[in-house]
PDB file of C-alpha atoms in Angstrom:
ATOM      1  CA  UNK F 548    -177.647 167.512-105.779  1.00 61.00           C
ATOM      2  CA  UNK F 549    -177.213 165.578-102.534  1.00 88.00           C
ATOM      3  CA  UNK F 550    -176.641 161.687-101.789  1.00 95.00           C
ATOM      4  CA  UNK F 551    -178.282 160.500 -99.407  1.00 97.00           C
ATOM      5  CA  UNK F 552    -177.102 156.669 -98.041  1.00 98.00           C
ATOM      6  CA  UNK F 553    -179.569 154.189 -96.496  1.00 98.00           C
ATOM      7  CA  UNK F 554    -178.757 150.746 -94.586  1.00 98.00           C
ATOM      8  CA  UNK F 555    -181.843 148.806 -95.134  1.00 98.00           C
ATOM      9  CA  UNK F 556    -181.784 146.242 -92.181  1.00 98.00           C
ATOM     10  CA  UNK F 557    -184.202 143.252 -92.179  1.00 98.00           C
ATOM     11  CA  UNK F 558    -184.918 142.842 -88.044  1.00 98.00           C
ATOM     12  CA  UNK F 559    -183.107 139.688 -86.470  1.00 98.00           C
ATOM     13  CA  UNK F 560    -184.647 136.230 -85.929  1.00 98.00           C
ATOM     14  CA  UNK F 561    -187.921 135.873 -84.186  1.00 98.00           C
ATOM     15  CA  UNK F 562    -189.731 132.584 -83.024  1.00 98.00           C
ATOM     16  CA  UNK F 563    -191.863 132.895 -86.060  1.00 98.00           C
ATOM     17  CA  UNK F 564    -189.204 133.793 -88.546  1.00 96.00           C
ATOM     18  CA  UNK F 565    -187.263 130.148 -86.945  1.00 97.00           C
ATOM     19  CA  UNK F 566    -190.566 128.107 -87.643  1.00 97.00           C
ATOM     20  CA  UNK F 567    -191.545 129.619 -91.104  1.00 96.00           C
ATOM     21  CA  UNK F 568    -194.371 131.416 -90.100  1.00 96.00           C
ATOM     22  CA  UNK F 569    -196.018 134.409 -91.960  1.00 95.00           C
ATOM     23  CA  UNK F 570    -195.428 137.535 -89.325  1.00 96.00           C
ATOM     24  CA  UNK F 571    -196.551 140.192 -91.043  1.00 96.00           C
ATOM     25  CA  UNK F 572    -197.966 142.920 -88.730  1.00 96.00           C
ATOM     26  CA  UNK F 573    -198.363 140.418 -85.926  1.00 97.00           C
ATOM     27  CA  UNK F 574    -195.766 142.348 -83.159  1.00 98.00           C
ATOM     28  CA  UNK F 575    -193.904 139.287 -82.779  1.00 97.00           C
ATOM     29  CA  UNK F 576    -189.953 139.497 -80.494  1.00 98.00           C
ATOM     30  CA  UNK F 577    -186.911 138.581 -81.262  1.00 98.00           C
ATOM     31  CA  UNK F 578    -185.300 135.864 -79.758  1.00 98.00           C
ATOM     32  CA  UNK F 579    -182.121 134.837 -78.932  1.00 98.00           C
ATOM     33  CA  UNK F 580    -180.774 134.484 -81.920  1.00 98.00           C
ATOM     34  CA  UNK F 581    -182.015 137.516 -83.108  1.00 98.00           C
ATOM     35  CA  UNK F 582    -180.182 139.571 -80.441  1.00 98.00           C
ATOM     36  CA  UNK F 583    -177.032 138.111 -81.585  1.00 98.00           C
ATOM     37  CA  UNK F 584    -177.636 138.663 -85.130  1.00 98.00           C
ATOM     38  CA  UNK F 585    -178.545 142.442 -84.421  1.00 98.00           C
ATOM     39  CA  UNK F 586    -175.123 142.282 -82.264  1.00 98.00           C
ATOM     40  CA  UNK F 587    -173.261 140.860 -85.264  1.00 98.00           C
ATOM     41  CA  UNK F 588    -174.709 143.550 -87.467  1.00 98.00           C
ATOM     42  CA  UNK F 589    -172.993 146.141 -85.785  1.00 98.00           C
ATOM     43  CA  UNK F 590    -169.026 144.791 -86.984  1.00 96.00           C
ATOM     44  CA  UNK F 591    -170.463 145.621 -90.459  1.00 96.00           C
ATOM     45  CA  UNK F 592    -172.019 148.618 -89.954  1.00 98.00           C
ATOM     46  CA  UNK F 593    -169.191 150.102 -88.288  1.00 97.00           C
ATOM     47  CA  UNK F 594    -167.697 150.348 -91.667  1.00 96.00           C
ATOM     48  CA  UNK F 595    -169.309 153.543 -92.304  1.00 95.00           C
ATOM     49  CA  UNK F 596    -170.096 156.557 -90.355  1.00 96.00           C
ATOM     50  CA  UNK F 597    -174.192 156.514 -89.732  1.00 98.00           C
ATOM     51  CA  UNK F 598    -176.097 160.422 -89.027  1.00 97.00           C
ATOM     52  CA  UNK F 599    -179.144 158.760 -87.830  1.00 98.00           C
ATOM     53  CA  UNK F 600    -181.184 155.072 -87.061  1.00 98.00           C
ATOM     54  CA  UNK F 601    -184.652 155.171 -87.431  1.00 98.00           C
ATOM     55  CA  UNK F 602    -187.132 151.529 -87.500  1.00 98.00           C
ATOM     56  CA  UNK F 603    -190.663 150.253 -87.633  1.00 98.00           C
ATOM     57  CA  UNK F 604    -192.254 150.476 -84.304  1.00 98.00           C
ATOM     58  CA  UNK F 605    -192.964 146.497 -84.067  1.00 98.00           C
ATOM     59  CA  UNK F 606    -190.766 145.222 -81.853  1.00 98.00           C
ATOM     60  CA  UNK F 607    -188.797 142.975 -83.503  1.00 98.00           C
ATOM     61  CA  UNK F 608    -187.560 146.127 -85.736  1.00 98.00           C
ATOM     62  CA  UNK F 609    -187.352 148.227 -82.957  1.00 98.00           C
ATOM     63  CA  UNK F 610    -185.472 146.622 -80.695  1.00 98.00           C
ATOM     64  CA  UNK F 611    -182.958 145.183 -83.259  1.00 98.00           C
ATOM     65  CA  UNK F 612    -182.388 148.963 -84.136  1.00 98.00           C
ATOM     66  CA  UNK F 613    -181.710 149.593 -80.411  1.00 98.00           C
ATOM     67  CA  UNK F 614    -179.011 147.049 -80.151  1.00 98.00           C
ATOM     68  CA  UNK F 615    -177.494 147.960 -83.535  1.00 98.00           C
ATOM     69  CA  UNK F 616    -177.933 151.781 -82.413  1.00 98.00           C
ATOM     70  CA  UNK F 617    -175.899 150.914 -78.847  1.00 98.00           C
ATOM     71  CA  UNK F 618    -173.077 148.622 -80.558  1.00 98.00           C
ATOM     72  CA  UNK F 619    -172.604 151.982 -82.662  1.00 98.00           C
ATOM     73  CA  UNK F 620    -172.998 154.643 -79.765  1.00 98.00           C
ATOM     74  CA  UNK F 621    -175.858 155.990 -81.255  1.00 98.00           C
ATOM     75  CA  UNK F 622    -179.982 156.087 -80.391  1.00 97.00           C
ATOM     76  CA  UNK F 623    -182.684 156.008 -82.518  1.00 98.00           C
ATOM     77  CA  UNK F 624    -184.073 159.202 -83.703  1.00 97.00           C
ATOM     78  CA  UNK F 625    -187.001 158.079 -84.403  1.00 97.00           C
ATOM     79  CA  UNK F 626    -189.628 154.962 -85.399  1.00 98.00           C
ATOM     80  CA  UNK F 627    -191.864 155.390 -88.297  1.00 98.00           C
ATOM     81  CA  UNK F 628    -195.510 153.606 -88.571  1.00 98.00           C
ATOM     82  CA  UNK F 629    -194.939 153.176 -92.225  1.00 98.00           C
ATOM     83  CA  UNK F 630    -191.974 150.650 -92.121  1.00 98.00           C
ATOM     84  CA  UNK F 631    -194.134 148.234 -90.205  1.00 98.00           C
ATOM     85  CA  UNK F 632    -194.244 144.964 -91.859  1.00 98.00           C
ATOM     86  CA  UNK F 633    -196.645 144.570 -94.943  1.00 96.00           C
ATOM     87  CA  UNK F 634    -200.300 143.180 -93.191  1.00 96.00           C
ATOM     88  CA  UNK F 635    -200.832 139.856 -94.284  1.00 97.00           C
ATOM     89  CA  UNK F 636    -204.434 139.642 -93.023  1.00 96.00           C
ATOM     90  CA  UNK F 637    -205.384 135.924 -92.388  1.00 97.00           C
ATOM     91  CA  UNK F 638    -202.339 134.036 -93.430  1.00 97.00           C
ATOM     92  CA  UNK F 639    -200.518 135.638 -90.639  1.00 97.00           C
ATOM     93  CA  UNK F 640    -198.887 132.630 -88.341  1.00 97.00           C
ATOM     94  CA  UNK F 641    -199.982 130.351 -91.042  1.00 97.00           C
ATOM     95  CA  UNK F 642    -196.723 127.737 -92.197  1.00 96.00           C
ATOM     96  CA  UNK F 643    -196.155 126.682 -95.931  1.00 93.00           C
ATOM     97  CA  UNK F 644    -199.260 123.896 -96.710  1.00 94.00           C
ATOM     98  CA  UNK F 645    -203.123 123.534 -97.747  1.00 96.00           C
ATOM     99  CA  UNK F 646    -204.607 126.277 -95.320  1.00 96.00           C
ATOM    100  CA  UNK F 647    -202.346 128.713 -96.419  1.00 96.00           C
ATOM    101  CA  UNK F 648    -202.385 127.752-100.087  1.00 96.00           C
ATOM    102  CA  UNK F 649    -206.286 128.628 -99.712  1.00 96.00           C
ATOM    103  CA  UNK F 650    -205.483 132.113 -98.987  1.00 96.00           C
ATOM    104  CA  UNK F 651    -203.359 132.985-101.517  1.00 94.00           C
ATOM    105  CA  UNK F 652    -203.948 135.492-104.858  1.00 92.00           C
ATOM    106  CA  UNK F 653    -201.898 136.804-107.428  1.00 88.00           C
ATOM    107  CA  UNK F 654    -201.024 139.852-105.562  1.00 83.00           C
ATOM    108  CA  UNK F 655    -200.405 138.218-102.196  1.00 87.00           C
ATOM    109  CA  UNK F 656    -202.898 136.493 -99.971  1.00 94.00           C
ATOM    110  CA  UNK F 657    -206.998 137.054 -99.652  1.00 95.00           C
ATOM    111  CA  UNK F 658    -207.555 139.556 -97.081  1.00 96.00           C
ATOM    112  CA  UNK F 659    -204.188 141.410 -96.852  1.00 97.00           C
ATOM    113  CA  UNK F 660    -202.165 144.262 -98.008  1.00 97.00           C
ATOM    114  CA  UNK F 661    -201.416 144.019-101.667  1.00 94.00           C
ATOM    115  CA  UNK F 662    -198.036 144.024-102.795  1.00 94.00           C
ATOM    116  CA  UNK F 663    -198.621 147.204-104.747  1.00 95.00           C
ATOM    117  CA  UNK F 664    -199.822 148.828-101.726  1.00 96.00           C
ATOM    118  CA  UNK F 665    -196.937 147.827 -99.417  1.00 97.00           C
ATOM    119  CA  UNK F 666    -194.238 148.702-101.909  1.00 97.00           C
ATOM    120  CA  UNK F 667    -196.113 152.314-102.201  1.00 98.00           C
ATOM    121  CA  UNK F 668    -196.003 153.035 -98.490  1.00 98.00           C
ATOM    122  CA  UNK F 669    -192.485 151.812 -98.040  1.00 98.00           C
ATOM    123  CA  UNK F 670    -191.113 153.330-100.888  1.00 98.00           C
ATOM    124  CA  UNK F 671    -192.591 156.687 -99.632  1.00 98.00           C
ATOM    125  CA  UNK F 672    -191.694 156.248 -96.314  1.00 98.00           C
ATOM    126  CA  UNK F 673    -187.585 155.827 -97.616  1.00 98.00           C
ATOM    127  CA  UNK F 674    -188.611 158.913 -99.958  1.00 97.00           C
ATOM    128  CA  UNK F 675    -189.503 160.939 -97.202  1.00 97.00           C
ATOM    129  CA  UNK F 676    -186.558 159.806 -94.906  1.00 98.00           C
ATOM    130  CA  UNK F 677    -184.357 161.226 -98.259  1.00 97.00           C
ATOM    131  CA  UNK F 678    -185.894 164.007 -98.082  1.00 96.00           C
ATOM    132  CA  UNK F 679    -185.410 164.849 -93.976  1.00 97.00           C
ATOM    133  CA  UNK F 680    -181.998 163.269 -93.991  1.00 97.00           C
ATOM    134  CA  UNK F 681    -180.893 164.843 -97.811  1.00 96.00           C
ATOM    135  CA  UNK F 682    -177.289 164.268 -97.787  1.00 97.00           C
ATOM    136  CA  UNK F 683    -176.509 162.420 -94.435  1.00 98.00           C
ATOM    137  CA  UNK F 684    -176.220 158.318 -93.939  1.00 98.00           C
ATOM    138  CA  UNK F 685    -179.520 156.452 -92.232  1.00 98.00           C
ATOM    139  CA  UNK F 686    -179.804 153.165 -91.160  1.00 98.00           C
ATOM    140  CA  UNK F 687    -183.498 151.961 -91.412  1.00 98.00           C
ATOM    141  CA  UNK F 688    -184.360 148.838 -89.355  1.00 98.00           C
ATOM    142  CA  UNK F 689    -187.837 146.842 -90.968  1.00 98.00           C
ATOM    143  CA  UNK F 690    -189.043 144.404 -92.230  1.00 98.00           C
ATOM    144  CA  UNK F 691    -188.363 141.298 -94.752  1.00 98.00           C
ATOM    145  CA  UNK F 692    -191.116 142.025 -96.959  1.00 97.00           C
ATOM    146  CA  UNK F 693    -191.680 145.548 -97.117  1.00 98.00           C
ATOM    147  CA  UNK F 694    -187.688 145.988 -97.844  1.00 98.00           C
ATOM    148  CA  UNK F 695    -187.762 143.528-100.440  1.00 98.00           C
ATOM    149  CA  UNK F 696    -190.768 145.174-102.312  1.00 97.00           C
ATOM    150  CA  UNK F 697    -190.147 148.742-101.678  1.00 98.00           C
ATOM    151  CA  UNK F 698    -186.133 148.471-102.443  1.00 97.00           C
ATOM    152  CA  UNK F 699    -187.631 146.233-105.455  1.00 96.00           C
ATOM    153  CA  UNK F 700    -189.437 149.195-106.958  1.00 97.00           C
ATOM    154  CA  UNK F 701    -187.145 151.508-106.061  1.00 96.00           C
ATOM    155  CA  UNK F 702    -184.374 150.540-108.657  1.00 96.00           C
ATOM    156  CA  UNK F 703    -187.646 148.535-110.859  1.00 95.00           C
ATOM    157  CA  UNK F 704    -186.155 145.189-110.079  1.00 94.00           C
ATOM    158  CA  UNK F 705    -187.443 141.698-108.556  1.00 94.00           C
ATOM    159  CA  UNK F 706    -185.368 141.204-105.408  1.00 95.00           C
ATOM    160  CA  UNK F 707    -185.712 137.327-104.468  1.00 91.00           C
ATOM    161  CA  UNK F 708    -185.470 137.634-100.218  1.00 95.00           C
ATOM    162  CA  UNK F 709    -183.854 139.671 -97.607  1.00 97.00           C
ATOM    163  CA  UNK F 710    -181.747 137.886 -95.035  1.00 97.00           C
ATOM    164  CA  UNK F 711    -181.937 139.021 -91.058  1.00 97.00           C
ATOM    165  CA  UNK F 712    -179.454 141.904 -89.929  1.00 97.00           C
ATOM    166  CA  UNK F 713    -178.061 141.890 -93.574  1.00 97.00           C
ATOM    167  CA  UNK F 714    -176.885 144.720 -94.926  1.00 97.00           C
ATOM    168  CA  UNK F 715    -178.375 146.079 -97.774  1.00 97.00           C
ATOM    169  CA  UNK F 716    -176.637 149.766 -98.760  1.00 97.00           C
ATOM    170  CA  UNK F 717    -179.003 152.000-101.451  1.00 97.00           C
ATOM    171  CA  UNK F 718    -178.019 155.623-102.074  1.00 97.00           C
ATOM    172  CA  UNK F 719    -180.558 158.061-103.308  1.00 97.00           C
ATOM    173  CA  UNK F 720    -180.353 161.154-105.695  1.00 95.00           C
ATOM    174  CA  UNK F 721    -183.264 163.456-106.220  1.00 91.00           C
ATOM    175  CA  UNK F 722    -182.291 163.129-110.213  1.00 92.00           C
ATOM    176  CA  UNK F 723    -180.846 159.993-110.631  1.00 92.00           C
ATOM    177  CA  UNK F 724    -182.685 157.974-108.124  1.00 95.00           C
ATOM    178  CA  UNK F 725    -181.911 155.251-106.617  1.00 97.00           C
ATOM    179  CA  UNK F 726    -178.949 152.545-106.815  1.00 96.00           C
ATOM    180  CA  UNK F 727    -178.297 149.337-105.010  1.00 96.00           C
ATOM    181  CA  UNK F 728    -174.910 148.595-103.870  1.00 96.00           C
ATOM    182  CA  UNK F 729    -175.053 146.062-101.131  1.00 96.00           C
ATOM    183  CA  UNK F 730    -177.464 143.132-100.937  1.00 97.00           C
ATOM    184  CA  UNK F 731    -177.811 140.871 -98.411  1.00 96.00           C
ATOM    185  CA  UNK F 732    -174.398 141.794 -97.459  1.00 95.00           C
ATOM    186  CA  UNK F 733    -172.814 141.260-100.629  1.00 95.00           C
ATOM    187  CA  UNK F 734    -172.004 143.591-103.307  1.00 93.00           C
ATOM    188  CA  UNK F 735    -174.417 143.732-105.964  1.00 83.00           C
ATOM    189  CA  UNK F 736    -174.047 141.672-108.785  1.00 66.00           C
ATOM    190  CA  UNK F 737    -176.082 140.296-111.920  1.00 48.00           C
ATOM    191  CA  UNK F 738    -177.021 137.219-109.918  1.00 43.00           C
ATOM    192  CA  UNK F 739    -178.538 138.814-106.652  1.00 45.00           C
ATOM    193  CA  UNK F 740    -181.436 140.431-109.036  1.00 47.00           C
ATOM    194  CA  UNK F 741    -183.877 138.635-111.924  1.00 44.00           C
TER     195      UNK F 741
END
């Protein structure tokens, strides 16, 4: 059976992201800082030899896979509704505090996508992209939350947070599954799970 290698790459820095706001599906840009640390990415990925680039169609994912995808010489093949950003219903734009407190459940916030149902449609969306691209490397540009959750059931494992323009390298294997190697840019050990 057939390896198939997947860069999971949070989008860079927006506004929001700077002021500790929940984003969620809100289509919010990068900013400057952002740009750079999509530019940045690109020394790292350069390490490895990439067959395709594929993001979420929000903007801040999409155009920090176009930078990436230009610093490399390559395009984006394509940009896939289910890597959008998990929906956080109200608490989206909300900062830590009282009003945001309010909203929040055990599985998330009142109102929004669960964290069941997020990790589901990422997880199949990667699943699917391992199944188009069997054998051949893919760099996936999304989204903080929905990597964190989907990678986190991938390999049945709590992941803590996922930094911007990280790199986070998972193989898959249509036996064996899936294994982590990279997160947040540094090789996996004991520590970077709970």
């Amino acid at each position: 059976m057939t390896l198939t290698t997947f860069a999971l790459i949070r989008h860079g820095q927006t506004d929001w992201n700077a002021q500790r706001r929940l984003q969620g599906s809100t289509d919010i840009p990068l900013n400057d800082v952002g740009r750079g640390q999509a530019r940045d990415a690109v020394a790292t990925l350069s390490a490895y030899e990439w067959d395709a680039v594929v993001s979420s169609p929000l903007s801040r994912a999409a155009e920090t896979a176009d930078l990436i995808a230009a610093g490399l010489g390559l395009s984006v093949a394509k940009r896939v509704p289910e890597l959008t950003e998990r929906h956080f219903g109200p608490a989206e734009g909300l900062q830590g505090g009282p009003e945001l407190e309010a909203l929040r459940t055990p599985d998330g916030f009142r109102g929004a996508e669960s964290d069941d149902d997020a990790a589901t449609r990422g997880l199949g969306a990667l699943e699917a992209l391992a199944e188009e691209f069997r054998g051949r490397r893919v760099l996936v540009v999304a989204h903080g939350t929905l990597i964190r959750l989907s990678l986190g059931r991938a390999i049945s494992r709590t992941l803590q947070s996922i930094d911007n323009a990280a790199l986070n390298l998972v193989h898959h294997h249509p036996v064996d599954g899936w294994q982590l190697e990279y997160l947040n840019g540094e090789p996996l050990t004991a520590a970077a799970i709970s």
